[in-house]
């Protein structure tokens, strides 16, 4: 031993952890010297110049916070977040239909500010592991890889339900329903509200009705992940209509069929508040007394975990949601993002060689991602021969494509498919 080095070592079997599949791609992209390189891995919006975009509405909200003195201090917020923030977001999510308004009025929703979408998922997973009898959660195959990590590390066993049919590039609705029909009664089920990650393929309204019918039949507990609200239709409120309004209506009219459900929400994407880590978790239940108990347990859970959430992002959200003019400006910003993503999707589709492969599924997908149908070998070929970095499962983050490189990306895809 070297002089001065302590000989006591109680660390046990520490190995190198595997790199994050998506963030690892970004590291490879940064090191690549090819001037034509394209990053299609990370799920963060980029403008036409390939740069991060601070929404004009967010800039104006921050100006108001500073210049008009709306941000008076940097004190800790309460354990479950800012009261004005929770009230504003609850109204924003549930205040657009009669059933949601009734749930708010009857105090049947617990709302808590969290550390963005990942934080809300972890909080609800920890809560359910502690107080819910069934410790298994069904997730779509495929799903966002971190879903598996979040629930597994919280003590909840992940299980899979079929979602995407690679042979037809469509929703595998028959096998999805068949699997859920065999699920343990009372099991948890994780749903994507819109712009499914990674496929970009959402269930239709009729298919959602079928899914919810099986959920109520098997008494499953739905957890809805809403990370891309607004990117499906260009309107955050319209995006609520497919699943959130359906579930709210079902719960209010037939609480015996759907006694409760949870919603995990994030402003990372639709307000561009990635680094501010601003989101919410909601739990809806028929009993206000039960909601009071859950609220107390959420406080007890969060306090030793991270004590309280960040304050700056929540203040930005408060300003935007409570200022009519700024709110309309933000809706315009979301529409602009969605329009660009739709233009990129159309541009990629138009430049692909349709004699080599059927690409019609690209037009059916929505949001930031496209599940191309490319194989792992084809994705590796894109990476090695063309410096185009997408995930091995064939997912493209469309935000990395622009008018400047869309032909290059399409021609590269044509080349690897042709081989």
mmCIF file of C-alpha atoms in Angstrom:
data_model
loop_
_atom_site.group_PDB
_atom_site.id
_atom_site.type_symbol
_atom_site.label_atom_id
_atom_site.label_comp_id
_atom_site.label_asym_id
_atom_site.label_seq_id
_atom_site.Cartn_x
_atom_site.Cartn_y
_atom_site.Cartn_z
ATOM 1 C CA UNK A 1 0.000 0.000 0.000
ATOM 2 C CA UNK A 2 1.110 3.542 -0.686
ATOM 3 C CA UNK A 3 2.037 5.627 2.322
ATOM 4 C CA UNK A 4 -0.929 7.498 3.703
ATOM 5 C CA UNK A 5 -3.557 5.395 1.874
ATOM 6 C CA UNK A 6 -6.238 4.008 4.183
ATOM 7 C CA UNK A 7 -6.492 0.230 4.182
ATOM 8 C CA UNK A 8 -10.138 0.011 5.198
ATOM 9 C CA UNK A 9 -12.529 -0.468 2.261
ATOM 10 C CA UNK A 10 -16.110 -1.548 2.818
ATOM 11 C CA UNK A 11 -17.350 -0.973 -0.736
ATOM 12 C CA UNK A 12 -18.781 -4.200 -2.192
ATOM 13 C CA UNK A 13 -18.882 -5.266 -5.849
ATOM 14 C CA UNK A 14 -19.151 -1.828 -7.490
ATOM 15 C CA UNK A 15 -19.217 -2.334 -11.271
ATOM 16 C CA UNK A 16 -19.448 0.111 -14.159
ATOM 17 C CA UNK A 17 -23.124 0.868 -14.832
ATOM 18 C CA UNK A 18 -24.207 0.673 -18.475
ATOM 19 C CA UNK A 19 -24.453 4.085 -20.126
ATOM 20 C CA UNK A 20 -27.867 5.615 -20.704
ATOM 21 C CA UNK A 21 -28.889 4.560 -24.207
ATOM 22 C CA UNK A 22 -30.098 7.998 -25.273
ATOM 23 C CA UNK A 23 -27.635 10.250 -23.444
ATOM 24 C CA UNK A 24 -24.827 7.936 -24.531
ATOM 25 C CA UNK A 25 -25.790 8.629 -28.147
ATOM 26 C CA UNK A 26 -25.428 12.355 -27.542
ATOM 27 C CA UNK A 27 -21.903 11.803 -26.232
ATOM 28 C CA UNK A 28 -20.976 9.892 -29.392
ATOM 29 C CA UNK A 29 -22.538 12.642 -31.511
ATOM 30 C CA UNK A 30 -20.490 15.360 -29.795
ATOM 31 C CA UNK A 31 -17.250 13.459 -30.454
ATOM 32 C CA UNK A 32 -18.053 12.837 -34.140
ATOM 33 C CA UNK A 33 -16.008 15.198 -36.418
ATOM 34 C CA UNK A 34 -18.315 14.760 -39.435
ATOM 35 C CA UNK A 35 -19.767 18.209 -40.310
ATOM 36 C CA UNK A 36 -22.917 16.498 -41.632
ATOM 37 C CA UNK A 37 -23.650 14.667 -38.376
ATOM 38 C CA UNK A 38 -27.257 14.618 -37.166
ATOM 39 C CA UNK A 39 -28.498 13.931 -33.620
ATOM 40 C CA UNK A 40 -31.862 12.156 -33.739
ATOM 41 C CA UNK A 41 -31.567 10.634 -30.281
ATOM 42 C CA UNK A 42 -32.363 13.152 -27.576
ATOM 43 C CA UNK A 43 -36.020 14.008 -26.996
ATOM 44 C CA UNK A 44 -35.649 17.762 -26.721
ATOM 45 C CA UNK A 45 -37.021 20.311 -29.182
ATOM 46 C CA UNK A 46 -34.641 22.103 -31.528
ATOM 47 C CA UNK A 47 -35.434 24.958 -33.897
ATOM 48 C CA UNK A 48 -34.744 25.068 -37.638
ATOM 49 C CA UNK A 49 -31.121 25.964 -36.895
ATOM 50 C CA UNK A 50 -30.728 22.931 -34.651
ATOM 51 C CA UNK A 51 -30.546 25.055 -31.495
ATOM 52 C CA UNK A 52 -32.508 24.928 -28.226
ATOM 53 C CA UNK A 53 -35.458 27.336 -28.293
ATOM 54 C CA UNK A 54 -36.632 29.367 -25.324
ATOM 55 C CA UNK A 55 -40.308 30.020 -25.956
ATOM 56 C CA UNK A 56 -41.169 33.735 -26.335
ATOM 57 C CA UNK A 57 -43.965 33.272 -23.798
ATOM 58 C CA UNK A 58 -41.453 31.879 -21.301
ATOM 59 C CA UNK A 59 -39.088 34.805 -21.918
ATOM 60 C CA UNK A 60 -41.925 37.248 -21.277
ATOM 61 C CA UNK A 61 -42.938 35.393 -18.112
ATOM 62 C CA UNK A 62 -39.370 35.614 -16.827
ATOM 63 C CA UNK A 63 -39.289 39.323 -17.671
ATOM 64 C CA UNK A 64 -42.407 39.806 -15.598
ATOM 65 C CA UNK A 65 -40.899 37.874 -12.718
ATOM 66 C CA UNK A 66 -37.815 40.090 -12.666
ATOM 67 C CA UNK A 67 -38.888 43.506 -13.943
ATOM 68 C CA UNK A 68 -42.328 43.569 -12.345
ATOM 69 C CA UNK A 69 -41.080 41.972 -9.151
ATOM 70 C CA UNK A 70 -43.385 38.951 -9.301
ATOM 71 C CA UNK A 71 -40.560 36.707 -8.087
ATOM 72 C CA UNK A 72 -40.129 38.178 -4.639
ATOM 73 C CA UNK A 73 -37.725 35.624 -3.161
ATOM 74 C CA UNK A 74 -36.028 32.246 -3.558
ATOM 75 C CA UNK A 75 -37.471 30.715 -0.415
ATOM 76 C CA UNK A 76 -38.337 27.025 -0.184
ATOM 77 C CA UNK A 77 -41.764 26.154 -1.493
ATOM 78 C CA UNK A 78 -43.970 23.767 0.539
ATOM 79 C CA UNK A 79 -43.271 20.036 0.375
ATOM 80 C CA UNK A 80 -45.926 19.417 -2.284
ATOM 81 C CA UNK A 81 -45.127 22.612 -4.151
ATOM 82 C CA UNK A 82 -46.428 26.109 -4.607
ATOM 83 C CA UNK A 83 -50.122 26.544 -3.788
ATOM 84 C CA UNK A 84 -50.774 28.959 -6.688
ATOM 85 C CA UNK A 85 -48.921 26.619 -9.058
ATOM 86 C CA UNK A 86 -50.891 23.548 -7.976
ATOM 87 C CA UNK A 87 -54.169 25.424 -8.228
ATOM 88 C CA UNK A 88 -53.374 26.830 -11.682
ATOM 89 C CA UNK A 89 -52.192 23.509 -13.113
ATOM 90 C CA UNK A 90 -55.108 21.572 -11.653
ATOM 91 C CA UNK A 91 -57.500 24.011 -13.321
ATOM 92 C CA UNK A 92 -55.493 23.847 -16.559
ATOM 93 C CA UNK A 93 -55.711 20.028 -16.670
ATOM 94 C CA UNK A 94 -59.171 19.347 -15.246
ATOM 95 C CA UNK A 95 -61.041 22.621 -15.693
ATOM 96 C CA UNK A 96 -62.042 22.225 -19.341
ATOM 97 C CA UNK A 97 -65.000 19.848 -18.995
ATOM 98 C CA UNK A 98 -67.939 19.590 -16.630
ATOM 99 C CA UNK A 99 -66.749 16.423 -14.890
ATOM 100 C CA UNK A 100 -63.276 17.753 -14.189
ATOM 101 C CA UNK A 101 -64.743 20.955 -12.793
ATOM 102 C CA UNK A 102 -66.947 18.918 -10.454
ATOM 103 C CA UNK A 103 -63.965 16.885 -9.247
ATOM 104 C CA UNK A 104 -62.091 20.105 -8.454
ATOM 105 C CA UNK A 105 -65.093 21.585 -6.645
ATOM 106 C CA UNK A 106 -65.619 18.393 -4.635
ATOM 107 C CA UNK A 107 -61.899 18.224 -3.693
ATOM 108 C CA UNK A 108 -61.467 14.789 -5.224
ATOM 109 C CA UNK A 109 -58.049 15.496 -6.767
ATOM 110 C CA UNK A 110 -54.745 15.682 -4.945
ATOM 111 C CA UNK A 111 -52.223 17.809 -6.831
ATOM 112 C CA UNK A 112 -48.522 17.985 -6.093
ATOM 113 C CA UNK A 113 -45.696 19.795 -7.824
ATOM 114 C CA UNK A 114 -42.868 17.405 -8.667
ATOM 115 C CA UNK A 115 -39.426 17.322 -10.239
ATOM 116 C CA UNK A 116 -40.787 17.211 -13.787
ATOM 117 C CA UNK A 117 -42.260 14.063 -15.351
ATOM 118 C CA UNK A 118 -39.663 11.607 -14.094
ATOM 119 C CA UNK A 119 -40.121 12.910 -10.556
ATOM 120 C CA UNK A 120 -43.895 12.578 -10.753
ATOM 121 C CA UNK A 121 -43.600 8.988 -11.975
ATOM 122 C CA UNK A 122 -41.187 8.102 -9.189
ATOM 123 C CA UNK A 123 -43.384 9.715 -6.523
ATOM 124 C CA UNK A 124 -46.515 7.862 -7.631
ATOM 125 C CA UNK A 125 -44.565 4.595 -7.969
ATOM 126 C CA UNK A 126 -43.218 4.951 -4.424
ATOM 127 C CA UNK A 127 -46.672 5.826 -3.089
ATOM 128 C CA UNK A 128 -48.322 2.851 -4.772
ATOM 129 C CA UNK A 129 -45.581 0.465 -3.680
ATOM 130 C CA UNK A 130 -46.169 1.574 -0.097
ATOM 131 C CA UNK A 131 -49.974 1.623 0.000
ATOM 132 C CA UNK A 132 -51.322 -0.349 -2.980
ATOM 133 C CA UNK A 133 -51.792 -4.107 -2.770
ATOM 134 C CA UNK A 134 -50.616 -5.144 -6.259
ATOM 135 C CA UNK A 135 -46.930 -4.521 -6.997
ATOM 136 C CA UNK A 136 -46.986 -5.081 -10.769
ATOM 137 C CA UNK A 137 -47.249 -2.412 -13.468
ATOM 138 C CA UNK A 138 -48.064 -3.189 -17.096
ATOM 139 C CA UNK A 139 -46.223 -0.992 -19.612
ATOM 140 C CA UNK A 140 -46.411 -0.814 -23.381
ATOM 141 C CA UNK A 141 -43.850 -2.720 -25.430
ATOM 142 C CA UNK A 142 -41.980 -0.628 -26.353
ATOM 143 C CA UNK A 143 -42.036 2.247 -23.889
ATOM 144 C CA UNK A 144 -39.632 4.957 -22.715
ATOM 145 C CA UNK A 145 -36.766 2.894 -21.214
ATOM 146 C CA UNK A 146 -36.673 4.966 -18.033
ATOM 147 C CA UNK A 147 -40.223 3.873 -17.198
ATOM 148 C CA UNK A 148 -38.833 0.432 -16.401
ATOM 149 C CA UNK A 149 -36.072 1.861 -14.213
ATOM 150 C CA UNK A 150 -38.329 4.232 -12.295
ATOM 151 C CA UNK A 151 -40.895 1.620 -11.303
ATOM 152 C CA UNK A 152 -38.421 -1.205 -10.728
ATOM 153 C CA UNK A 153 -36.281 0.937 -8.440
ATOM 154 C CA UNK A 154 -39.404 1.957 -6.534
ATOM 155 C CA UNK A 155 -40.149 -1.709 -5.824
ATOM 156 C CA UNK A 156 -42.850 -2.185 -8.483
ATOM 157 C CA UNK A 157 -42.425 -5.073 -10.922
ATOM 158 C CA UNK A 158 -42.650 -4.046 -14.593
ATOM 159 C CA UNK A 159 -44.675 -6.213 -16.964
ATOM 160 C CA UNK A 160 -45.362 -5.702 -20.669
ATOM 161 C CA UNK A 161 -48.451 -5.412 -22.827
ATOM 162 C CA UNK A 162 -48.074 -5.569 -26.645
ATOM 163 C CA UNK A 163 -48.357 -2.184 -28.294
ATOM 164 C CA UNK A 164 -46.544 -1.814 -31.606
ATOM 165 C CA UNK A 165 -46.675 -4.392 -34.411
ATOM 166 C CA UNK A 166 -43.338 -4.152 -36.226
ATOM 167 C CA UNK A 167 -44.629 -6.191 -39.170
ATOM 168 C CA UNK A 168 -47.449 -3.769 -39.950
ATOM 169 C CA UNK A 169 -46.124 -0.643 -38.187
ATOM 170 C CA UNK A 170 -49.493 -0.248 -36.504
ATOM 171 C CA UNK A 171 -51.061 -0.601 -33.070
ATOM 172 C CA UNK A 172 -51.233 -4.246 -32.002
ATOM 173 C CA UNK A 173 -54.667 -3.712 -30.519
ATOM 174 C CA UNK A 174 -55.795 -7.361 -30.511
ATOM 175 C CA UNK A 175 -52.809 -8.652 -28.550
ATOM 176 C CA UNK A 176 -52.870 -5.556 -26.339
ATOM 177 C CA UNK A 177 -56.453 -6.243 -25.279
ATOM 178 C CA UNK A 178 -55.836 -9.977 -24.950
ATOM 179 C CA UNK A 179 -52.918 -9.387 -22.588
ATOM 180 C CA UNK A 180 -54.818 -6.894 -20.436
ATOM 181 C CA UNK A 181 -57.745 -9.312 -20.249
ATOM 182 C CA UNK A 182 -55.397 -11.777 -18.559
ATOM 183 C CA UNK A 183 -53.757 -9.230 -16.243
ATOM 184 C CA UNK A 184 -53.974 -9.694 -12.496
ATOM 185 C CA UNK A 185 -57.013 -7.936 -11.097
ATOM 186 C CA UNK A 186 -56.042 -4.597 -9.635
ATOM 187 C CA UNK A 187 -52.658 -4.427 -11.365
ATOM 188 C CA UNK A 188 -51.196 -1.048 -12.320
ATOM 189 C CA UNK A 189 -51.122 0.009 -15.970
ATOM 190 C CA UNK A 190 -49.027 2.805 -17.433
ATOM 191 C CA UNK A 191 -50.586 4.679 -20.353
ATOM 192 C CA UNK A 192 -49.215 7.420 -22.633
ATOM 193 C CA UNK A 193 -51.801 10.167 -23.045
ATOM 194 C CA UNK A 194 -50.609 11.266 -26.509
ATOM 195 C CA UNK A 195 -47.516 11.209 -28.740
ATOM 196 C CA UNK A 196 -46.494 7.770 -27.498
ATOM 197 C CA UNK A 197 -42.788 7.503 -26.694
ATOM 198 C CA UNK A 198 -41.005 5.988 -28.605
ATOM 199 C CA UNK A 199 -43.419 5.090 -31.419
ATOM 200 C CA UNK A 200 -45.382 8.312 -31.960
ATOM 201 C CA UNK A 201 -48.412 6.083 -32.595
ATOM 202 C CA UNK A 202 -51.502 6.750 -30.471
ATOM 203 C CA UNK A 203 -54.656 4.733 -30.051
ATOM 204 C CA UNK A 204 -57.749 6.101 -31.761
ATOM 205 C CA UNK A 205 -60.729 7.266 -29.736
ATOM 206 C CA UNK A 206 -62.487 3.974 -30.441
ATOM 207 C CA UNK A 207 -59.425 1.959 -29.423
ATOM 208 C CA UNK A 208 -59.167 3.950 -26.191
ATOM 209 C CA UNK A 209 -62.761 2.975 -25.445
ATOM 210 C CA UNK A 210 -61.784 -0.685 -25.871
ATOM 211 C CA UNK A 211 -58.707 -0.276 -23.661
ATOM 212 C CA UNK A 212 -60.656 1.490 -20.914
ATOM 213 C CA UNK A 213 -63.360 -1.174 -21.034
ATOM 214 C CA UNK A 214 -60.774 -3.862 -20.253
ATOM 215 C CA UNK A 215 -59.157 -1.663 -17.581
ATOM 216 C CA UNK A 216 -62.465 -1.377 -15.742
ATOM 217 C CA UNK A 217 -63.237 -5.062 -16.246
ATOM 218 C CA UNK A 218 -59.912 -6.144 -14.726
ATOM 219 C CA UNK A 219 -60.040 -3.362 -12.088
ATOM 220 C CA UNK A 220 -56.655 -2.043 -13.230
ATOM 221 C CA UNK A 221 -55.239 1.172 -11.798
ATOM 222 C CA UNK A 222 -54.309 3.569 -14.649
ATOM 223 C CA UNK A 223 -51.260 5.822 -14.416
ATOM 224 C CA UNK A 224 -51.228 8.273 -17.315
ATOM 225 C CA UNK A 225 -47.892 9.747 -18.404
ATOM 226 C CA UNK A 226 -48.471 13.092 -20.137
ATOM 227 C CA UNK A 227 -45.065 14.343 -21.275
ATOM 228 C CA UNK A 228 -45.937 15.772 -24.708
ATOM 229 C CA UNK A 229 -49.242 17.529 -24.135
ATOM 230 C CA UNK A 230 -50.028 19.698 -27.150
ATOM 231 C CA UNK A 231 -47.706 18.026 -29.644
ATOM 232 C CA UNK A 232 -50.401 15.728 -31.092
ATOM 233 C CA UNK A 233 -52.901 18.368 -32.247
ATOM 234 C CA UNK A 234 -50.933 21.566 -31.638
ATOM 235 C CA UNK A 235 -53.368 22.453 -28.840
ATOM 236 C CA UNK A 236 -52.688 21.339 -25.227
ATOM 237 C CA UNK A 237 -56.400 21.423 -24.412
ATOM 238 C CA UNK A 238 -57.429 19.286 -27.387
ATOM 239 C CA UNK A 239 -54.764 16.775 -26.443
ATOM 240 C CA UNK A 240 -56.583 16.225 -23.133
ATOM 241 C CA UNK A 241 -59.704 15.062 -24.908
ATOM 242 C CA UNK A 242 -58.695 11.597 -26.021
ATOM 243 C CA UNK A 243 -57.867 9.938 -22.717
ATOM 244 C CA UNK A 244 -57.992 12.403 -19.784
ATOM 245 C CA UNK A 245 -61.527 13.579 -20.489
ATOM 246 C CA UNK A 246 -62.651 10.002 -21.144
ATOM 247 C CA UNK A 247 -61.255 8.825 -17.818
ATOM 248 C CA UNK A 248 -62.551 11.848 -15.895
ATOM 249 C CA UNK A 249 -66.050 11.295 -17.280
ATOM 250 C CA UNK A 250 -65.927 7.554 -16.596
ATOM 251 C CA UNK A 251 -64.684 8.096 -13.041
ATOM 252 C CA UNK A 252 -67.289 10.714 -12.185
ATOM 253 C CA UNK A 253 -70.251 8.865 -13.702
ATOM 254 C CA UNK A 254 -69.203 5.352 -12.643
ATOM 255 C CA UNK A 255 -66.771 5.523 -9.718
ATOM 256 C CA UNK A 256 -67.426 1.860 -8.966
ATOM 257 C CA UNK A 257 -65.930 0.999 -12.373
ATOM 258 C CA UNK A 258 -62.965 3.394 -12.147
ATOM 259 C CA UNK A 259 -62.524 4.372 -8.473
ATOM 260 C CA UNK A 260 -59.259 6.239 -9.001
ATOM 261 C CA UNK A 261 -56.453 7.004 -11.422
ATOM 262 C CA UNK A 262 -53.184 8.946 -11.472
ATOM 263 C CA UNK A 263 -51.736 11.459 -13.916
ATOM 264 C CA UNK A 264 -48.058 12.364 -14.251
ATOM 265 C CA UNK A 265 -47.540 15.621 -16.122
ATOM 266 C CA UNK A 266 -44.549 17.689 -17.262
ATOM 267 C CA UNK A 267 -43.915 21.171 -18.654
ATOM 268 C CA UNK A 268 -40.455 20.160 -19.891
ATOM 269 C CA UNK A 269 -41.515 19.790 -23.521
ATOM 270 C CA UNK A 270 -44.514 22.053 -24.073
ATOM 271 C CA UNK A 271 -42.987 25.023 -22.206
ATOM 272 C CA UNK A 272 -39.385 24.105 -22.931
ATOM 273 C CA UNK A 273 -38.656 24.035 -19.181
ATOM 274 C CA UNK A 274 -36.311 21.074 -19.475
ATOM 275 C CA UNK A 275 -33.722 22.162 -16.930
ATOM 276 C CA UNK A 276 -36.270 23.804 -14.607
ATOM 277 C CA UNK A 277 -37.700 20.345 -13.791
ATOM 278 C CA UNK A 278 -41.307 21.441 -13.506
ATOM 279 C CA UNK A 279 -44.186 18.976 -13.442
ATOM 280 C CA UNK A 280 -47.066 17.604 -11.396
ATOM 281 C CA UNK A 281 -48.605 14.417 -10.126
ATOM 282 C CA UNK A 282 -52.363 14.083 -9.658
ATOM 283 C CA UNK A 283 -54.397 11.361 -8.015
ATOM 284 C CA UNK A 284 -58.157 11.282 -8.543
ATOM 285 C CA UNK A 285 -60.398 9.375 -6.120
ATOM 286 C CA UNK A 286 -64.093 9.282 -5.321
ATOM 287 C CA UNK A 287 -63.562 10.072 -1.619
ATOM 288 C CA UNK A 288 -62.348 13.511 -0.450
ATOM 289 C CA UNK A 289 -61.453 11.882 2.885
ATOM 290 C CA UNK A 290 -59.169 9.441 1.091
ATOM 291 C CA UNK A 291 -57.601 12.355 -0.837
ATOM 292 C CA UNK A 292 -56.778 14.039 2.483
ATOM 293 C CA UNK A 293 -55.018 10.900 3.668
ATOM 294 C CA UNK A 294 -53.104 10.543 0.398
ATOM 295 C CA UNK A 295 -52.039 14.186 0.616
ATOM 296 C CA UNK A 296 -50.568 13.603 4.038
ATOM 297 C CA UNK A 297 -48.738 10.492 2.876
ATOM 298 C CA UNK A 298 -47.357 12.290 -0.184
ATOM 299 C CA UNK A 299 -45.864 14.883 2.146
ATOM 300 C CA UNK A 300 -44.321 12.161 4.295
ATOM 301 C CA UNK A 301 -42.927 10.505 1.152
ATOM 302 C CA UNK A 302 -41.468 13.604 -0.509
ATOM 303 C CA UNK A 303 -39.921 15.136 2.616
ATOM 304 C CA UNK A 304 -37.062 12.593 2.971
ATOM 305 C CA UNK A 305 -36.744 12.156 -0.815
ATOM 306 C CA UNK A 306 -36.082 15.728 -2.023
ATOM 307 C CA UNK A 307 -37.792 17.869 0.623
ATOM 308 C CA UNK A 308 -39.486 20.269 -1.803
ATOM 309 C CA UNK A 309 -39.488 20.978 -5.551
ATOM 310 C CA UNK A 310 -37.691 23.837 -7.377
ATOM 311 C CA UNK A 311 -39.375 27.224 -7.403
ATOM 312 C CA UNK A 312 -38.337 29.135 -10.547
ATOM 313 C CA UNK A 313 -40.016 26.914 -13.145
ATOM 314 C CA UNK A 314 -43.240 26.770 -11.185
ATOM 315 C CA UNK A 315 -43.341 30.578 -11.034
ATOM 316 C CA UNK A 316 -42.967 30.731 -14.820
ATOM 317 C CA UNK A 317 -45.913 28.345 -15.176
ATOM 318 C CA UNK A 318 -47.997 30.356 -12.710
ATOM 319 C CA UNK A 319 -47.424 33.564 -14.669
ATOM 320 C CA UNK A 320 -48.282 31.985 -18.029
ATOM 321 C CA UNK A 321 -51.403 30.152 -16.877
ATOM 322 C CA UNK A 322 -52.765 33.149 -14.942
ATOM 323 C CA UNK A 323 -52.158 35.825 -17.594
ATOM 324 C CA UNK A 324 -54.732 35.571 -20.412
ATOM 325 C CA UNK A 325 -52.569 37.357 -22.989
ATOM 326 C CA UNK A 326 -49.464 35.355 -22.102
ATOM 327 C CA UNK A 327 -51.452 32.122 -22.035
ATOM 328 C CA UNK A 328 -52.630 32.727 -25.610
ATOM 329 C CA UNK A 329 -49.048 33.514 -26.597
ATOM 330 C CA UNK A 330 -47.922 30.202 -25.118
ATOM 331 C CA UNK A 331 -50.619 28.312 -27.019
ATOM 332 C CA UNK A 332 -49.215 29.905 -30.170
ATOM 333 C CA UNK A 333 -45.719 28.753 -29.243
ATOM 334 C CA UNK A 334 -46.919 25.165 -28.816
ATOM 335 C CA UNK A 335 -48.676 25.325 -32.175
ATOM 336 C CA UNK A 336 -45.455 26.605 -33.789
ATOM 337 C CA UNK A 337 -43.462 23.684 -32.370
ATOM 338 C CA UNK A 338 -46.054 21.171 -33.529
ATOM 339 C CA UNK A 339 -46.284 22.704 -37.000
ATOM 340 C CA UNK A 340 -42.513 22.450 -37.457
ATOM 341 C CA UNK A 341 -42.474 18.830 -36.323
ATOM 342 C CA UNK A 342 -45.309 18.058 -38.752
ATOM 343 C CA UNK A 343 -43.438 19.776 -41.586
ATOM 344 C CA UNK A 344 -40.317 17.772 -40.793
ATOM 345 C CA UNK A 345 -42.320 14.544 -40.752
ATOM 346 C CA UNK A 346 -43.839 15.370 -44.146
ATOM 347 C CA UNK A 347 -40.460 16.382 -45.567
ATOM 348 C CA UNK A 348 -38.855 13.128 -44.450
ATOM 349 C CA UNK A 349 -41.757 11.126 -45.858
ATOM 350 C CA UNK A 350 -41.620 12.940 -49.203
ATOM 351 C CA UNK A 351 -37.873 12.373 -49.633
ATOM 352 C CA UNK A 352 -37.877 8.668 -48.797
ATOM 353 C CA UNK A 353 -37.867 6.118 -51.617
ATOM 354 C CA UNK A 354 -41.294 4.480 -51.475
ATOM 355 C CA UNK A 355 -40.272 1.808 -53.975
ATOM 356 C CA UNK A 356 -37.904 0.373 -51.370
ATOM 357 C CA UNK A 357 -40.300 0.268 -48.425
ATOM 358 C CA UNK A 358 -43.755 1.425 -47.392
ATOM 359 C CA UNK A 359 -43.335 4.550 -45.246
ATOM 360 C CA UNK A 360 -47.027 5.391 -44.786
ATOM 361 C CA UNK A 361 -46.820 4.688 -41.057
ATOM 362 C CA UNK A 362 -44.704 7.832 -40.622
ATOM 363 C CA UNK A 363 -47.724 9.964 -41.490
ATOM 364 C CA UNK A 364 -49.896 8.213 -38.885
ATOM 365 C CA UNK A 365 -47.480 8.975 -36.073
ATOM 366 C CA UNK A 366 -47.575 12.174 -34.012
ATOM 367 C CA UNK A 367 -45.342 14.360 -31.927
ATOM 368 C CA UNK A 368 -41.606 14.531 -31.552
ATOM 369 C CA UNK A 369 -40.800 10.924 -32.377
ATOM 370 C CA UNK A 370 -41.028 8.634 -35.356
ATOM 371 C CA UNK A 371 -40.719 4.873 -35.077
ATOM 372 C CA UNK A 372 -39.244 4.315 -38.520
ATOM 373 C CA UNK A 373 -39.280 0.527 -38.652
ATOM 374 C CA UNK A 374 -35.550 0.480 -39.358
ATOM 375 C CA UNK A 375 -33.708 -2.483 -37.855
ATOM 376 C CA UNK A 376 -30.847 -2.280 -35.367
ATOM 377 C CA UNK A 377 -28.362 -3.127 -38.127
ATOM 378 C CA UNK A 378 -29.766 -0.360 -40.310
ATOM 379 C CA UNK A 379 -29.549 2.142 -37.448
ATOM 380 C CA UNK A 380 -25.936 1.150 -36.779
ATOM 381 C CA UNK A 381 -25.215 1.605 -40.492
ATOM 382 C CA UNK A 382 -26.717 5.111 -40.385
ATOM 383 C CA UNK A 383 -24.430 5.857 -37.465
ATOM 384 C CA UNK A 384 -21.217 4.414 -38.904
ATOM 385 C CA UNK A 385 -21.619 5.501 -42.543
ATOM 386 C CA UNK A 386 -23.572 8.763 -42.269
ATOM 387 C CA UNK A 387 -23.079 10.021 -38.683
ATOM 388 C CA UNK A 388 -26.831 9.943 -38.072
ATOM 389 C CA UNK A 389 -27.505 9.110 -34.438
ATOM 390 C CA UNK A 390 -30.839 7.509 -33.607
ATOM 391 C CA UNK A 391 -31.657 4.829 -31.060
ATOM 392 C CA UNK A 392 -31.106 1.171 -31.941
ATOM 393 C CA UNK A 393 -34.851 0.466 -31.999
ATOM 394 C CA UNK A 394 -35.336 2.744 -35.023
ATOM 395 C CA UNK A 395 -36.673 5.793 -33.229
ATOM 396 C CA UNK A 396 -35.948 9.233 -34.717
ATOM 397 C CA UNK A 397 -36.349 12.431 -32.719
ATOM 398 C CA UNK A 398 -37.719 14.627 -35.483
ATOM 399 C CA UNK A 399 -36.584 17.805 -33.759
ATOM 400 C CA UNK A 400 -33.063 17.028 -34.989
ATOM 401 C CA UNK A 401 -34.206 17.266 -38.619
ATOM 402 C CA UNK A 402 -34.571 20.559 -40.472
ATOM 403 C CA UNK A 403 -34.953 21.831 -44.034
ATOM 404 C CA UNK A 404 -31.161 21.924 -44.183
ATOM 405 C CA UNK A 405 -30.605 18.229 -43.521
ATOM 406 C CA UNK A 406 -33.881 16.437 -44.273
ATOM 407 C CA UNK A 407 -32.715 15.327 -47.739
ATOM 408 C CA UNK A 408 -29.427 14.086 -46.310
ATOM 409 C CA UNK A 409 -31.240 12.029 -43.670
ATOM 410 C CA UNK A 410 -33.721 10.610 -46.188
ATOM 411 C CA UNK A 411 -30.999 9.740 -48.702
ATOM 412 C CA UNK A 412 -29.016 8.012 -45.946
ATOM 413 C CA UNK A 413 -32.086 5.970 -44.979
ATOM 414 C CA UNK A 414 -32.664 5.073 -48.616
ATOM 415 C CA UNK A 415 -29.044 3.926 -48.873
ATOM 416 C CA UNK A 416 -29.112 1.628 -45.836
ATOM 417 C CA UNK A 417 -32.499 0.183 -46.783
ATOM 418 C CA UNK A 418 -31.304 -0.496 -50.347
ATOM 419 C CA UNK A 419 -28.356 -2.514 -49.038
#
